[in-house]
mmCIF file of C-alpha atoms in Angstrom:
data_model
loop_
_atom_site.group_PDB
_atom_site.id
_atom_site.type_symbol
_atom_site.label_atom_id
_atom_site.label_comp_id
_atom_site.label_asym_id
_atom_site.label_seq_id
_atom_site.Cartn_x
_atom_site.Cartn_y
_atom_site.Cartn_z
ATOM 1 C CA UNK M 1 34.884 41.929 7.610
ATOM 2 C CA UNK M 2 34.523 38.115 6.777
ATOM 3 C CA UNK M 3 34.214 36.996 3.556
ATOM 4 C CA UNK M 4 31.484 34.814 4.175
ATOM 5 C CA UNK M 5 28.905 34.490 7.740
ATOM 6 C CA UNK M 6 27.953 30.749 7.928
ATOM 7 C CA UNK M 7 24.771 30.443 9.763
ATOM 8 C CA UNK M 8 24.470 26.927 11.109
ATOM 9 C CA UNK M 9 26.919 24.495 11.915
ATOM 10 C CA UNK M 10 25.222 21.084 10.173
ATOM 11 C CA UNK M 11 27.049 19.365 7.308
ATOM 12 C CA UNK M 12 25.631 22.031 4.867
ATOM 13 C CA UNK M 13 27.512 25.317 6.948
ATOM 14 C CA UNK M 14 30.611 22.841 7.099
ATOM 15 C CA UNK M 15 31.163 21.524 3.821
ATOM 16 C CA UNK M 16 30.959 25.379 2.320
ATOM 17 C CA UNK M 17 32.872 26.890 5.180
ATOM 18 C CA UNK M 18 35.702 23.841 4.618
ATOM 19 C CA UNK M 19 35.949 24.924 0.605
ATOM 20 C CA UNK M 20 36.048 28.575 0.995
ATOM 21 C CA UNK M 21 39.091 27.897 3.308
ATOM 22 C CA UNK M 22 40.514 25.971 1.045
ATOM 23 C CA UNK M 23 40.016 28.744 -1.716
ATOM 24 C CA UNK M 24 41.349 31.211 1.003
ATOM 25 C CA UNK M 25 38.228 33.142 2.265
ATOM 26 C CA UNK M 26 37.507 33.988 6.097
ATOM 27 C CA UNK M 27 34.480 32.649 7.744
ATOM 28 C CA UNK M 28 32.808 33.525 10.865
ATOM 29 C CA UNK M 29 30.550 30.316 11.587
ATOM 30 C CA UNK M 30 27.623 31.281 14.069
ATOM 31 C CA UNK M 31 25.661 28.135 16.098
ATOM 32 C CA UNK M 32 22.188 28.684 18.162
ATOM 33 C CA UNK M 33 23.062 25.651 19.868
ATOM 34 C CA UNK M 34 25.914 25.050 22.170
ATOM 35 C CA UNK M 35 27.823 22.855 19.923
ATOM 36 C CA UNK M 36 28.929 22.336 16.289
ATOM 37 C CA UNK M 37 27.772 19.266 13.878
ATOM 38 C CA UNK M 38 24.292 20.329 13.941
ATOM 39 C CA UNK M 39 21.480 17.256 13.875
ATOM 40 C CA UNK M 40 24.478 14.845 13.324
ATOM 41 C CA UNK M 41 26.092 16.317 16.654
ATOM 42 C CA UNK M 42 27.770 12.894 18.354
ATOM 43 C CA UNK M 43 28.764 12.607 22.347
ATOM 44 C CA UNK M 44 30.370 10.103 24.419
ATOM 45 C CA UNK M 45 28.852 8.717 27.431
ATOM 46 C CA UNK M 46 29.993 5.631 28.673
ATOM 47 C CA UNK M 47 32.696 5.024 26.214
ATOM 48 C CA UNK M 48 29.422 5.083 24.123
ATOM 49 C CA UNK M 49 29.139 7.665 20.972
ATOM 50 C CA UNK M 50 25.780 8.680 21.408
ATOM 51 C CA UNK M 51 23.397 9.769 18.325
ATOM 52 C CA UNK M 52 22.181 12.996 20.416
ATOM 53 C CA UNK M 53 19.714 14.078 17.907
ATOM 54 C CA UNK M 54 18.933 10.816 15.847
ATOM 55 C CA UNK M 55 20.446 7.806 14.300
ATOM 56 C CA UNK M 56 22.431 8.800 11.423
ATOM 57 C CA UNK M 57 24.138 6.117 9.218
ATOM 58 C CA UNK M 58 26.557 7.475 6.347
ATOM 59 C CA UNK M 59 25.889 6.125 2.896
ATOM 60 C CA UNK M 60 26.350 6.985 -0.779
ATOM 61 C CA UNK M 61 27.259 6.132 -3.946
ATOM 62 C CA UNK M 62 29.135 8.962 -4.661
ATOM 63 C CA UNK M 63 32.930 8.436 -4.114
ATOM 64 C CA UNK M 64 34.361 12.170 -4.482
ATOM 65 C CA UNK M 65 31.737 12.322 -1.403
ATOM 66 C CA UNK M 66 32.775 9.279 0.351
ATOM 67 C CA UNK M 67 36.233 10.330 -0.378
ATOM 68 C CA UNK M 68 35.700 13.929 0.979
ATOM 69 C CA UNK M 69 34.373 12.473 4.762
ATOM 70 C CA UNK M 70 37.100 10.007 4.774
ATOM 71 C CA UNK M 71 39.630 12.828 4.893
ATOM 72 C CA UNK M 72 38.521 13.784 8.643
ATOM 73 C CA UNK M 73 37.794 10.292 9.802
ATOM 74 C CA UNK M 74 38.029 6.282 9.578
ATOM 75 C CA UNK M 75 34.521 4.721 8.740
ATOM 76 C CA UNK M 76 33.542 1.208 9.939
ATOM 77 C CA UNK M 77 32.051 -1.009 7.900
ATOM 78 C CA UNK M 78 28.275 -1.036 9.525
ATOM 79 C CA UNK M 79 25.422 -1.644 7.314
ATOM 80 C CA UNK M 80 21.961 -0.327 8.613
ATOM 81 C CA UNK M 81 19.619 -3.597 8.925
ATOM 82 C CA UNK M 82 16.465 -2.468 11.054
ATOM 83 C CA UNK M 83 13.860 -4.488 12.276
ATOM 84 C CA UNK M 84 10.149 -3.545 12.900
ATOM 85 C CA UNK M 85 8.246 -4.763 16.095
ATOM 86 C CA UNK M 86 4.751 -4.846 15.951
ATOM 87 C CA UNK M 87 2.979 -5.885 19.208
ATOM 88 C CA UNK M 88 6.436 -8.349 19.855
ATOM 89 C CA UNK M 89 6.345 -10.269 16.175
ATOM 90 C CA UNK M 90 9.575 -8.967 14.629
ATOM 91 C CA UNK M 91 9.744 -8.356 10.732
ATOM 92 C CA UNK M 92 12.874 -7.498 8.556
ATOM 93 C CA UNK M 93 13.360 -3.995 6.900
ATOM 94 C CA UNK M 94 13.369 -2.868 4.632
ATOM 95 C CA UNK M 95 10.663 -5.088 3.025
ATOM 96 C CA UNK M 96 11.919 -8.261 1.455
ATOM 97 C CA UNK M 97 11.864 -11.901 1.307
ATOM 98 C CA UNK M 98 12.234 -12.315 5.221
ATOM 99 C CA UNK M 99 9.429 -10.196 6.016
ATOM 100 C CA UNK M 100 7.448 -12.039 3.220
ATOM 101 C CA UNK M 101 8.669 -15.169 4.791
ATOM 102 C CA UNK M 102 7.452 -14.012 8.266
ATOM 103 C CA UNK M 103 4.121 -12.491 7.141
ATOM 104 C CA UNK M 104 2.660 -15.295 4.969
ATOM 105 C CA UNK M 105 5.164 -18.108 5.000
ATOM 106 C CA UNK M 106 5.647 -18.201 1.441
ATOM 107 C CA UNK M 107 9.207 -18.550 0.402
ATOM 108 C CA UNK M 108 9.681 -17.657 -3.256
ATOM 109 C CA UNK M 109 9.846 -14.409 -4.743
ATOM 110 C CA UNK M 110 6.958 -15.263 -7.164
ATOM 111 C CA UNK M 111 4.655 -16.399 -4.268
ATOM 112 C CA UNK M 112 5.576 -13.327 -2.334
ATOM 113 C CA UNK M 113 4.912 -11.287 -5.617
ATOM 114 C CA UNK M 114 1.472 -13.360 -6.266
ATOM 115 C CA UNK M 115 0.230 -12.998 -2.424
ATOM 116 C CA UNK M 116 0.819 -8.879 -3.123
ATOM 117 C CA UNK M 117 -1.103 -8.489 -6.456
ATOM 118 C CA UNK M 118 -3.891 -10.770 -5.069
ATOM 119 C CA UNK M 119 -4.219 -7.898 -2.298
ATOM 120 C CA UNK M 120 -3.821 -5.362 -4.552
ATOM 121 C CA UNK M 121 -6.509 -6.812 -6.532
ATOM 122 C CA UNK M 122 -9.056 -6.795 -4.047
ATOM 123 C CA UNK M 123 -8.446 -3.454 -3.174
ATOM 124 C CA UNK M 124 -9.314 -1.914 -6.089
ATOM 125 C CA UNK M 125 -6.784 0.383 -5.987
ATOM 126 C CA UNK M 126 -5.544 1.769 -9.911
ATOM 127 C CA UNK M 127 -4.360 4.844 -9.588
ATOM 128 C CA UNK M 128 -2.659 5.885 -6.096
ATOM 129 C CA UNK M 129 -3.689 9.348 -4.796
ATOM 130 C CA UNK M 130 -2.496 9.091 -0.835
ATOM 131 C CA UNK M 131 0.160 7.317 0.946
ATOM 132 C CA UNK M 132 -2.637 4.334 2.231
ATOM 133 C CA UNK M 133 -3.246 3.544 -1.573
ATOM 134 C CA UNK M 134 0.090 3.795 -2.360
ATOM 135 C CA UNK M 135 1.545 1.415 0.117
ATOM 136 C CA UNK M 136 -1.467 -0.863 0.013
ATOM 137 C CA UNK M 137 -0.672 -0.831 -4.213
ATOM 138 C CA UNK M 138 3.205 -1.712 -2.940
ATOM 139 C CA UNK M 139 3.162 -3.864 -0.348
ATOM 140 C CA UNK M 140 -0.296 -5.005 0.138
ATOM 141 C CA UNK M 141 -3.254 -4.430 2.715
ATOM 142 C CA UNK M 142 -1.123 -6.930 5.572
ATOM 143 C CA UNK M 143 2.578 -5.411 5.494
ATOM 144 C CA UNK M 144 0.986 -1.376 4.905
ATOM 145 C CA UNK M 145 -1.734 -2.433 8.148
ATOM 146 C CA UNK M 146 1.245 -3.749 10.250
ATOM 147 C CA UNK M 147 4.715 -2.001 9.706
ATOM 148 C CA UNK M 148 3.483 1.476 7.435
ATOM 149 C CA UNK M 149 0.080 2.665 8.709
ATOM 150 C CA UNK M 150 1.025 2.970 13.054
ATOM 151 C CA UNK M 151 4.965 3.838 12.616
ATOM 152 C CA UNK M 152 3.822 6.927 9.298
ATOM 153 C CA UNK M 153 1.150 8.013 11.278
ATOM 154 C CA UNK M 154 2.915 8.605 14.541
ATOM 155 C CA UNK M 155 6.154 10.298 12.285
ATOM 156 C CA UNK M 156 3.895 12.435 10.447
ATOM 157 C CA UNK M 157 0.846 13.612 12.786
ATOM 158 C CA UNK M 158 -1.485 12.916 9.617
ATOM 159 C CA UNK M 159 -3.629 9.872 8.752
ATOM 160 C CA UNK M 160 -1.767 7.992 5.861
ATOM 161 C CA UNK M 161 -5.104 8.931 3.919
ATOM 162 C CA UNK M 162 -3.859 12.750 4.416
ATOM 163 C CA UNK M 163 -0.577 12.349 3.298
ATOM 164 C CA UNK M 164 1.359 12.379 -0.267
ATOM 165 C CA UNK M 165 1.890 9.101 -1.960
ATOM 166 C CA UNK M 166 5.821 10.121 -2.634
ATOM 167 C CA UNK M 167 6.724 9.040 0.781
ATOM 168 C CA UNK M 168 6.371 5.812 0.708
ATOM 169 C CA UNK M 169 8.091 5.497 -2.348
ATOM 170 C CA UNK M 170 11.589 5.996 -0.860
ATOM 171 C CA UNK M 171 11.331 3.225 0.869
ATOM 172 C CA UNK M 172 12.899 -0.100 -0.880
ATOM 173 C CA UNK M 173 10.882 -3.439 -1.901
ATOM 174 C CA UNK M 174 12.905 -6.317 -2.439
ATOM 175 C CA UNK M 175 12.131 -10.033 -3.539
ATOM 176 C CA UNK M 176 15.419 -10.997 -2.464
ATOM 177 C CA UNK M 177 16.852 -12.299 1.529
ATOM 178 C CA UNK M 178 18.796 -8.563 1.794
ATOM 179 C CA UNK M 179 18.361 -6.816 4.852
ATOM 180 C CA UNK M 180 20.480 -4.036 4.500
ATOM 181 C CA UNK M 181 18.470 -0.659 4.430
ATOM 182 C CA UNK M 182 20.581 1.114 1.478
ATOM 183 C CA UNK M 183 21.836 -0.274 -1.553
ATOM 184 C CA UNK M 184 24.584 2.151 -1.664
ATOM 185 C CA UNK M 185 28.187 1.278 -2.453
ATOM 186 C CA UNK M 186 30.045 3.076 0.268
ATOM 187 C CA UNK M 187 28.223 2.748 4.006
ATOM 188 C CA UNK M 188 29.380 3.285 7.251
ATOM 189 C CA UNK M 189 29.723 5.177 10.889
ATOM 190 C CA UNK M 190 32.837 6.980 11.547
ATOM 191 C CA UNK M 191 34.704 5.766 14.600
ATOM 192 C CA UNK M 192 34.676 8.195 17.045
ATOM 193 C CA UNK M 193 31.274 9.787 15.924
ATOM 194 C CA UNK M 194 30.568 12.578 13.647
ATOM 195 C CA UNK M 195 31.218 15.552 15.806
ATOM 196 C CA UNK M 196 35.061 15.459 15.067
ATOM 197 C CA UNK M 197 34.010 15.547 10.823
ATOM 198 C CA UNK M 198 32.562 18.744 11.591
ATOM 199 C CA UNK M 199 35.361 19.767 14.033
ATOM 200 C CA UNK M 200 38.049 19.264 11.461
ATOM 201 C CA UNK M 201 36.208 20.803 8.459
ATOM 202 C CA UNK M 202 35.732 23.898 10.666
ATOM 203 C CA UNK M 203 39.357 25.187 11.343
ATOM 204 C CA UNK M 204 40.604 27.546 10.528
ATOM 205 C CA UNK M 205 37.054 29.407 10.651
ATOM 206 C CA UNK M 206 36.252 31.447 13.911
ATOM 207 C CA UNK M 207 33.200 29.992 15.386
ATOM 208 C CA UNK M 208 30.521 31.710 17.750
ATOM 209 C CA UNK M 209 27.958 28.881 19.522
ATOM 210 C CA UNK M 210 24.836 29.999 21.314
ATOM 211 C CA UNK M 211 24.494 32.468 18.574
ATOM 212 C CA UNK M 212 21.207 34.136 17.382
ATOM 213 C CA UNK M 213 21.165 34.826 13.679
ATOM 214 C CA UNK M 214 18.737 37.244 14.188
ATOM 215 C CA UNK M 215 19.788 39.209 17.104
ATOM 216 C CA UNK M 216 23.755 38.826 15.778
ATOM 217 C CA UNK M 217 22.700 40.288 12.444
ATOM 218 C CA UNK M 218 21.770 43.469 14.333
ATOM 219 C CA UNK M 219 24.552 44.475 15.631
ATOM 220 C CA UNK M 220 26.928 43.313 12.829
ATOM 221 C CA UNK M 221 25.489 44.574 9.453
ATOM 222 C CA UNK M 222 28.196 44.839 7.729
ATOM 223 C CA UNK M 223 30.243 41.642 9.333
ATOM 224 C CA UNK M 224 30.802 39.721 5.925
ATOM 225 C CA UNK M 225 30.283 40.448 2.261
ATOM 226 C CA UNK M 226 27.688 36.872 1.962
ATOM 227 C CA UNK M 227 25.934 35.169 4.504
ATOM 228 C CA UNK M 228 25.008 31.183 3.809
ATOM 229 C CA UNK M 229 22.431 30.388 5.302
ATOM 230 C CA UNK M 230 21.059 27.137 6.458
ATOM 231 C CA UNK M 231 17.787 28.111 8.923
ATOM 232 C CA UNK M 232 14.599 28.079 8.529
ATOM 233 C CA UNK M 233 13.645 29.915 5.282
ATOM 234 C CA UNK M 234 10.352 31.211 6.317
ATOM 235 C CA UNK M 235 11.620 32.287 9.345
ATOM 236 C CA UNK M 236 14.580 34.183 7.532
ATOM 237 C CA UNK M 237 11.826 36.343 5.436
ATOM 238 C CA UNK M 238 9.943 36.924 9.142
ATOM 239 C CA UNK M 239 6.804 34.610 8.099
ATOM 240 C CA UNK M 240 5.746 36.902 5.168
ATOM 241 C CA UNK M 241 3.989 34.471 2.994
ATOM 242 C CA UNK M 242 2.907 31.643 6.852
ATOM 243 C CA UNK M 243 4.214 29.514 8.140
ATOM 244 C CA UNK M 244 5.963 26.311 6.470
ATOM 245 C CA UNK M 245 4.985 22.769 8.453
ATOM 246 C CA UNK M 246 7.565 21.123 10.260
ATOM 247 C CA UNK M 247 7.786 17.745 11.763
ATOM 248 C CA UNK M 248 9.583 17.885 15.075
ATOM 249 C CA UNK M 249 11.220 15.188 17.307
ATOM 250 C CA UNK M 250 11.500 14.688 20.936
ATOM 251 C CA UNK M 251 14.715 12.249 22.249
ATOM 252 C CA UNK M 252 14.442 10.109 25.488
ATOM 253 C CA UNK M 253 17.893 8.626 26.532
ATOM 254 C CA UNK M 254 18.890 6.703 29.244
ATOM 255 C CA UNK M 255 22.161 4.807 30.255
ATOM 256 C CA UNK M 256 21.485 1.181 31.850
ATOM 257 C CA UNK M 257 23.121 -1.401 33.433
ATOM 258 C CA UNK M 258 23.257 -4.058 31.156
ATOM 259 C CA UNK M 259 25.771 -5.536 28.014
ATOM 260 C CA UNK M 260 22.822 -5.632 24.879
ATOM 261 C CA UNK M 261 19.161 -4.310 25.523
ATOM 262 C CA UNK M 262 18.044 -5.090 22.166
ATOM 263 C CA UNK M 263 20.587 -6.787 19.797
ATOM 264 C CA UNK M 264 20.469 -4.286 17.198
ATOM 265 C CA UNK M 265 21.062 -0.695 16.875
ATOM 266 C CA UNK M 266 17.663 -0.042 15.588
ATOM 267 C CA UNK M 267 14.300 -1.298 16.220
ATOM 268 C CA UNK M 268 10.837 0.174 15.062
ATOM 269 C CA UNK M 269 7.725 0.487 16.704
ATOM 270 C CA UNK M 270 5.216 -0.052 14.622
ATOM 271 C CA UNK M 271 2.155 -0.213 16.226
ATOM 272 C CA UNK M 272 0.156 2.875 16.799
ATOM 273 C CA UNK M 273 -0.252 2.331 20.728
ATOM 274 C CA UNK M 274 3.190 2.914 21.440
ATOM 275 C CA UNK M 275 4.027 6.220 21.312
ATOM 276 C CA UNK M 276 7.700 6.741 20.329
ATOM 277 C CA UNK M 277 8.958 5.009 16.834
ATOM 278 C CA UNK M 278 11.707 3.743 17.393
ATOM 279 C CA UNK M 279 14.414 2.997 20.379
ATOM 280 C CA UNK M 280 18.008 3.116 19.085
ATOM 281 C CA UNK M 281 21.224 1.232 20.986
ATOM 282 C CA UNK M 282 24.201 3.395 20.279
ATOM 283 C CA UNK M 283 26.479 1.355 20.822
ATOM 284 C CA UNK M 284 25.376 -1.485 18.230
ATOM 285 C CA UNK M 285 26.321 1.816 15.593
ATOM 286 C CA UNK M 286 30.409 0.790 16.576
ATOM 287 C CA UNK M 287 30.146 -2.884 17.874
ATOM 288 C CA UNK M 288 31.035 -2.228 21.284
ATOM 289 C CA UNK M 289 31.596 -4.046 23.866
ATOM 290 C CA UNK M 290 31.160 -1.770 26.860
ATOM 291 C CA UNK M 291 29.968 -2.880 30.173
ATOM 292 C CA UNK M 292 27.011 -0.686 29.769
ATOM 293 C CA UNK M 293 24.480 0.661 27.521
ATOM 294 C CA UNK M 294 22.795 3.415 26.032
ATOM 295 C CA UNK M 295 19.259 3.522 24.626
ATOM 296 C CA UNK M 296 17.335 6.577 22.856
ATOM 297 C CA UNK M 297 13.416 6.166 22.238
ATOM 298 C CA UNK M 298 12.397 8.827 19.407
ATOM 299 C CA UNK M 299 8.992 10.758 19.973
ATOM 300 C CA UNK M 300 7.553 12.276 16.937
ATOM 301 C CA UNK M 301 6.452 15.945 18.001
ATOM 302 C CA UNK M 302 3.924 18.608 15.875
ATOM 303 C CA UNK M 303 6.357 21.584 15.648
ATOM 304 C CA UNK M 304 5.488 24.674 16.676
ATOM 305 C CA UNK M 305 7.570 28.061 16.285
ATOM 306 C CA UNK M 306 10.619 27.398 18.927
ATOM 307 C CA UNK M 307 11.179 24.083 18.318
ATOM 308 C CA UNK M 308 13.453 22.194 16.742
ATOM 309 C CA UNK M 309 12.606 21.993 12.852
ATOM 310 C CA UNK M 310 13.445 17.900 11.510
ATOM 311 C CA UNK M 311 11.441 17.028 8.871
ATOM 312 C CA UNK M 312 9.769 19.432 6.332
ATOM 313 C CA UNK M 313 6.090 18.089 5.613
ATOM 314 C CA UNK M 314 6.753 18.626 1.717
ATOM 315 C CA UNK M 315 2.833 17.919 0.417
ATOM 316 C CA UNK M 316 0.879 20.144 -1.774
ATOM 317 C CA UNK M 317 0.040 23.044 -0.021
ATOM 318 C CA UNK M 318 3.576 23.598 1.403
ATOM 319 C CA UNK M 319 5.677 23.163 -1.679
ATOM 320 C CA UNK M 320 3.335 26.107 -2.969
ATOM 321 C CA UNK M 321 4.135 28.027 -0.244
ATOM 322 C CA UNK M 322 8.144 27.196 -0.118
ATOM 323 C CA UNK M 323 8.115 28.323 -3.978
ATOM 324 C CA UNK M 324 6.928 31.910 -2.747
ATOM 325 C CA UNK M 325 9.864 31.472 -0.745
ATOM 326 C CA UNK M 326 12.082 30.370 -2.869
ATOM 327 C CA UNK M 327 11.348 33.018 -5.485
ATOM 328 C CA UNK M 328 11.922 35.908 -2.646
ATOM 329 C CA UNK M 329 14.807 34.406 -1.791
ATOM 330 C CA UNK M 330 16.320 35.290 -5.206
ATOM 331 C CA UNK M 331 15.696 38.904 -4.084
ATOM 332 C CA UNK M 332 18.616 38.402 -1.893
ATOM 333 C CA UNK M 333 21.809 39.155 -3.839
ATOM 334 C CA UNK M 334 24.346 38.568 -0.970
ATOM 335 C CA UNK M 335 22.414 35.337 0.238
ATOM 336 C CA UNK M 336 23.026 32.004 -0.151
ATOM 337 C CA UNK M 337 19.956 29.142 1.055
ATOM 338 C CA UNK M 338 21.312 26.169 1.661
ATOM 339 C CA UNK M 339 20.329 22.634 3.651
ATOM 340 C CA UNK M 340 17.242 20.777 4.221
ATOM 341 C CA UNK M 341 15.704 24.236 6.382
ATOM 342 C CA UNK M 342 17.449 26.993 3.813
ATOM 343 C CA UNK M 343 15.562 24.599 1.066
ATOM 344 C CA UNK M 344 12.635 23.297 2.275
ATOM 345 C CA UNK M 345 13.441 19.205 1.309
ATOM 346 C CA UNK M 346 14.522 16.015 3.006
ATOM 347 C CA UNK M 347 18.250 15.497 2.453
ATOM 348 C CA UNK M 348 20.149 12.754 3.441
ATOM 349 C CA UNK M 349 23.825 13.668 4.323
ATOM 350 C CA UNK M 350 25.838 12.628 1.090
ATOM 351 C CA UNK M 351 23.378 14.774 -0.730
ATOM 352 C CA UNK M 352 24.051 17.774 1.739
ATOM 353 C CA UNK M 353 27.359 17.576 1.117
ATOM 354 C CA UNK M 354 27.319 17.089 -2.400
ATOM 355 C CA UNK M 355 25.123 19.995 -2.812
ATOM 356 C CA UNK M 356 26.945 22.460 -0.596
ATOM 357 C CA UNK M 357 29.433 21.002 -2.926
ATOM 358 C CA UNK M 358 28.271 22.345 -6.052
ATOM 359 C CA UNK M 359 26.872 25.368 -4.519
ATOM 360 C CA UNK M 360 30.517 26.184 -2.789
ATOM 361 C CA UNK M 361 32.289 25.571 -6.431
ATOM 362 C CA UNK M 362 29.504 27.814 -8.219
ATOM 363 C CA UNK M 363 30.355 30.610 -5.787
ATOM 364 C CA UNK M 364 33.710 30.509 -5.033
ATOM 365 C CA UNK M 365 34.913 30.027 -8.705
ATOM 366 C CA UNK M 366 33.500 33.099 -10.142
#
């Protein structure tokens, strides 16, 4: 008998599984996939640490965190500065004096901040109540037309008319010439990709990949005296209450023959006629300087039971649904839901860690 089954590899699983070693408990860490790290799962090709399930840049303001991922690698110093490409103009992100610059020539904050509240004027728009209104009340009718309404639409499956306002509210508005994506003190990739984090914070467990919670579960009742787990929670309870919505992603890589395809390591699509969102260069992530290249072009998929679960679609009628969930789940005495799956909400990874964190310290100091 373990003391504790960790279902799912992903920063959540690894974080807990790391502190319960430290506190001296035995894990068994089961994996449906045939590797560890979970969405942030790195691989080299080409000398080339390759993103195999999405960009993911490290950032927070949280040092204990920052601290904590620096023990089982060396982070660079990149700083995420993406650029939007709508039918071949090129715009800064996130939103800020550059794209102002670029959209409507003006070149002080207060003209960029007068052209956006004569917009917002003329749309009439007092009290948001979608994502369109929201942005448009934001940004104004050019910037939410060009670089929100084609690149949301294609992530979400929805019209932006159909979707919460909240979403668009994550993403920053500046009236200053900053680029970078975060504002976040500590940022950075870790050389030699994210797989060996996960590697590190995972021994001394034993580890079973290609593993079926469900089926496992069968045969091994009794195998530890909690289970953590970071699935799906709906699927967990067997679909009791329906089905949660899930936003799914499909990944198209190829290796070519060439130094620099694109000159950055991300680039947006923006406009609705291309299908995928963005193309990320890997190699941009670690300033390489390999012969070659590799390029990923991300295609927003509706999910469907059997796929691969990325994004929970967190509007009105599925947070109802999750808190059915969530309230069955505290049926479950010997259970522990954890993650963006076990918990139904978009977490980036310093707040995965942070709260398998506080979760790990709540349980294993009792």
């Amino acid at each position: 008998m373990y003391d504790y089954l960790i279902v799912g590899s992903g920063l959540y699983g690894a974080t807990f599984a790391y502190m319960a070693r430290q506190k001296g408990k035995s894990c068994l860490v089961i994996e449906k996939r045939g590797n560890v790290g979970g969405n942030i799962y790195t691989e080299e090709q080409e000398g080339i640490q390759v993103h195999c399930y999405g960009a993911h840049i490290f950032h927070t303001s949280n040092k204990e965190v920052w601290e904590f991922v620096n023990k089982f690698a060396d982070f660079n110093g990149f700083i995420n500065m993406p650029v939007a490409n709508y039918k071949g103009e090129m715009y800064n992100l996130p939103f800020n004096m550059n794209t102002f610059n670029k959209m409507w020539g003006v070149v002080t904050p207060q003209q960029a901040k007068e052209k956006i509240e004569e917009q917002k004027k003329e749309s009439g728009i007092t009290e948001p109540k979608n994502l369109e209104e929201q942005a448009i009340y934001l940004i104004g009718k050019d910037i939410y037309e060009k670089l929100v309404k084609g690149y949301t639409e294609k992530q979400w499956g929805k019209k932006c008319s159909e979707l919460p306002p909240f979403i668009i509210k994550r993403l920053p508005v500046r009236y200053t010439y900053d680029n970078r994506y975060f504002n976040d003190v500590y940022q950075g990739i870790p050389v030699g990709g994210y797989t060996q984090i996960v590697e590190k914070m995972l021994e001394g467990c034993d580890v079973k990949l290609n593993t079926d919670f469900f089926e496992f579960i069968k045969e091994n009742k009794g195998i530890a005296k909690k289970i953590v787990y970071t699935g799906q929670i709906d699927t967990y309870f067997n679909y009791c209450f329906g089905e949660l919505e899930y936003r799914s992603l499909r990944f198209e890589t190829e290796v070519l023959d060439c130094e620099n395809y694109q000159g950055n390591a991300v680039i947006n699509y923006n406009e609705a006629e291309i299908p995928y969102t963005r193309i990320i260069e890997h190699k941009h992530f670690e300033f390489g300087t390999q012969p070659k290249t590799i390029v990923t072009r991300e295609y927003p998929m509706k999910w469907s039971q059997g796929e691969e679960a990325y994004y929970p679609v967190n509007n009105e009628r599925n947070n109802s649904l999750y808190s059915r969930y969530a309230e069955k789940a505290k049926e479950e005495e010997n259970v522990i839901f954890g993650g963006r799956l076990g918990q139904y909400k978009y977490f980036d990874m310093d707040k995965t860690i942070e709260d398998a964190m506080k979760t790990a310290r709540a349980e294993l100091d009792k």
